[in-house]
Coordinates of C-alpha atoms in Angstrom, one line a residue:
M364 CA 68.7 -125.9 16.7
V365 CA 70.3 -122.6 16.0
A366 CA 71.0 -120.6 19.2
T367 CA 70.4 -116.8 19.4
P368 CA 72.3 -114.7 22.0
S369 CA 71.0 -111.8 24.1
T370 CA 71.6 -108.3 22.7
M371 CA 73.1 -107.2 26.0
L372 CA 71.2 -103.9 26.4
P373 CA 73.5 -101.3 28.0
L374 CA 73.7 -101.4 31.8
G375 CA 72.0 -98.4 33.4
T376 CA 69.2 -98.4 30.8
P377 CA 65.8 -97.4 32.4
A378 CA 63.2 -100.1 32.4
P379 CA 60.9 -99.6 29.4
D380 CA 57.3 -99.1 30.4
F381 CA 54.7 -101.6 29.4
R382 CA 51.1 -102.4 29.8
L383 CA 50.4 -106.1 29.0
P384 CA 47.6 -108.6 29.7
D385 CA 48.3 -112.0 31.2
F386 CA 46.7 -115.1 29.6
D387 CA 43.4 -114.3 31.4
G388 CA 43.3 -110.7 30.3
H389 CA 44.4 -109.1 33.6
E390 CA 46.6 -106.1 32.7
Y391 CA 49.9 -105.3 34.3
A392 CA 52.1 -102.3 34.0
L393 CA 55.7 -101.5 35.1
A394 CA 54.3 -99.2 37.8
D395 CA 52.5 -102.2 39.4
F396 CA 55.9 -103.4 40.6
A397 CA 57.2 -100.1 41.9
K398 CA 57.4 -101.2 45.6
A399 CA 59.8 -104.1 44.8
A400 CA 63.5 -103.5 45.5
V401 CA 64.4 -105.4 42.4
L402 CA 62.5 -106.3 39.2
V403 CA 63.3 -109.4 37.2
V404 CA 61.8 -109.5 33.6
G405 CA 62.2 -112.7 31.7
F406 CA 61.2 -113.2 28.1
I407 CA 60.1 -116.8 27.9
C408 CA 57.7 -118.9 25.9
N409 CA 56.3 -122.4 26.0
H410 CA 57.8 -124.3 23.1
C411 CA 61.5 -123.3 23.1
P412 CA 63.8 -126.2 24.2
Y413 CA 66.0 -123.7 26.1
V414 CA 63.1 -122.5 28.2
R415 CA 61.7 -126.0 28.6
H416 CA 65.2 -127.0 29.9
I417 CA 65.0 -124.4 32.8
R418 CA 61.3 -124.0 33.4
F419 CA 61.0 -125.9 36.6
A420 CA 64.1 -124.3 38.0
L421 CA 62.8 -120.9 36.9
A422 CA 59.6 -121.6 38.8
R423 CA 61.5 -122.5 42.0
V424 CA 63.9 -119.5 41.7
A425 CA 61.1 -117.1 41.0
A426 CA 59.1 -118.3 44.0
D427 CA 62.2 -117.9 46.2
L428 CA 62.7 -114.4 44.9
Q429 CA 59.1 -113.4 45.4
E430 CA 59.3 -114.6 49.0
R431 CA 62.2 -112.1 49.4
G432 CA 60.1 -109.2 48.0
I433 CA 61.5 -109.3 44.5
A434 CA 59.1 -108.7 41.6
V435 CA 59.3 -111.3 38.8
I436 CA 57.4 -111.3 35.5
G437 CA 57.5 -113.5 32.4
I438 CA 56.7 -112.1 29.0
N439 CA 55.9 -114.1 25.9
S440 CA 56.4 -112.1 22.7
N441 CA 56.3 -114.9 20.2
D442 CA 53.9 -114.9 17.2
A443 CA 51.1 -117.1 18.5
L444 CA 49.5 -117.5 15.1
A445 CA 52.6 -119.1 13.7
H446 CA 53.4 -120.9 17.0
P447 CA 50.1 -121.9 18.6
D448 CA 52.0 -123.6 21.4
D449 CA 52.7 -120.0 22.6
A450 CA 49.0 -118.8 22.5
P451 CA 47.4 -117.5 25.7
D452 CA 45.5 -120.7 26.4
A453 CA 48.7 -122.7 26.1
M454 CA 50.4 -120.2 28.4
R455 CA 47.7 -120.7 31.0
T456 CA 48.3 -124.5 30.9
E457 CA 52.1 -124.1 31.0
A458 CA 52.0 -121.8 33.9
K459 CA 49.8 -124.2 35.8
D460 CA 51.7 -127.3 34.9
V461 CA 55.1 -125.8 35.7
G462 CA 53.9 -123.8 38.7
Y463 CA 55.0 -120.3 37.5
P464 CA 54.3 -118.0 40.5
F465 CA 54.7 -114.8 38.5
P466 CA 52.4 -113.0 36.0
Y467 CA 53.0 -114.5 32.6
L468 CA 52.2 -111.7 30.1
V469 CA 51.3 -111.6 26.4
D470 CA 53.2 -109.2 24.2
E471 CA 50.9 -109.6 21.2
S472 CA 52.2 -106.4 19.4
Q473 CA 55.9 -107.5 20.2
E474 CA 56.6 -103.8 21.1
T475 CA 57.7 -104.7 24.6
A476 CA 60.2 -107.1 23.3
K477 CA 61.6 -104.5 21.0
A478 CA 61.7 -101.9 23.8
Y479 CA 63.8 -104.3 25.9
R480 CA 65.8 -105.4 22.8
A481 CA 64.9 -109.0 23.8
A482 CA 66.3 -111.3 21.2
C483 CA 65.8 -114.9 22.5
T484 CA 64.0 -117.1 24.9
P485 CA 64.9 -117.1 27.7
D486 CA 66.3 -113.6 28.0
F487 CA 66.6 -112.0 31.5
F488 CA 66.7 -108.4 32.6
V489 CA 67.3 -107.3 36.2
F490 CA 66.5 -103.8 37.3
D491 CA 67.5 -102.1 40.6
R492 CA 65.2 -100.0 42.9
D493 CA 65.5 -97.0 40.5
R494 CA 64.6 -99.4 37.6
R495 CA 68.0 -99.1 36.0
L496 CA 69.3 -102.1 34.2
A497 CA 71.9 -103.9 36.5
Y498 CA 72.0 -107.3 34.8
R499 CA 71.0 -108.8 31.5
G500 CA 71.8 -112.3 30.2
Q501 CA 71.6 -115.9 31.2
F502 CA 69.7 -117.7 33.9
D503 CA 72.8 -119.9 34.5
G504 CA 75.3 -121.9 32.3
S505 CA 72.9 -124.8 31.8
R506 CA 71.8 -125.6 28.3
P507 CA 69.9 -128.5 26.8
S508 CA 73.2 -129.7 25.3
N509 CA 75.3 -129.8 28.5
D510 CA 75.2 -131.5 31.9
E511 CA 75.4 -128.3 34.0
P512 CA 72.6 -128.1 36.6
T513 CA 69.8 -125.6 36.3
T514 CA 70.3 -123.5 39.4
G515 CA 69.6 -119.9 38.2
A516 CA 73.1 -119.0 39.6
D517 CA 73.8 -116.1 37.4
L518 CA 70.4 -114.5 37.9
L519 CA 70.5 -115.1 41.7
A520 CA 74.0 -113.6 42.0
A521 CA 72.8 -110.5 40.3
V522 CA 69.8 -110.1 42.5
D523 CA 71.8 -110.9 45.7
A524 CA 74.4 -108.3 44.7
L525 CA 71.7 -105.6 44.3
L526 CA 70.1 -106.5 47.6
E527 CA 73.5 -106.2 49.3
G528 CA 74.1 -102.8 47.7
A529 CA 77.1 -104.3 45.8
G530 CA 77.9 -104.2 42.1
V531 CA 76.6 -107.1 40.0
P532 CA 79.3 -109.6 39.3
E533 CA 81.1 -109.5 35.9
P534 CA 81.3 -110.8 33.4
Q535 CA 77.7 -110.9 32.5
R536 CA 77.1 -113.7 30.0
P537 CA 74.5 -113.4 27.3
S538 CA 71.6 -115.7 27.4
L539 CA 71.3 -118.2 24.6
G540 CA 68.1 -119.6 23.2
C541 CA 65.6 -119.7 20.4
N542 CA 65.1 -116.4 18.6
I543 CA 61.9 -114.6 19.4
K544 CA 59.4 -115.6 16.7
W545 CA 58.7 -112.2 15.1
K546 CA 55.5 -111.7 13.1
P547 CA 56.1 -111.3 9.4
G548 CA 57.6 -107.9 8.7
N549 CA 57.9 -107.1 12.4
A550 CA 61.5 -108.2 13.2
P551 CA 63.6 -105.3 14.6
D552 CA 66.9 -104.3 13.1
Y553 CA 68.8 -106.1 15.8
A554 CA 67.3 -109.5 15.0
G555 CA 69.9 -111.5 13.2

């Protein structure tokens, strides 16, 4: 299993706009989350062992964040033709089985992943009230290959800092996971 790190999009970058359907075809746009003090965007998928390792913790953390008024969304940008485990029907099943409380969106064109410079699954981006990037990187230090607990500590520390009006803790560590499964000829220049 070859791990791909986050690209670490520059802090302060405005949240790229999007309009994407969930697995049932309901569309969501960036503006739909405008009232939230903080927006968490996670690029995830169903089959990646790194996402599978954190998925139940991610569901718990996301539910806690949503109770606190934080907007959370998941985006799947993988090529579903080459990876049918990541197709919308499988996303519906995964969201139900895991208990994802957030919209789980389909980036069929992969343009949203490119706009965010998402490189791997999972890859997390946290935006402040003005929708400027305040954190990008890992959920926590847990990996399928280590014994660290899946707590969401890094992501939670970033959100807590924003809610308290403080700076997000440094250093921000890149996420590590499977590369996004780009469609043939569609990989961006930053994909290694």
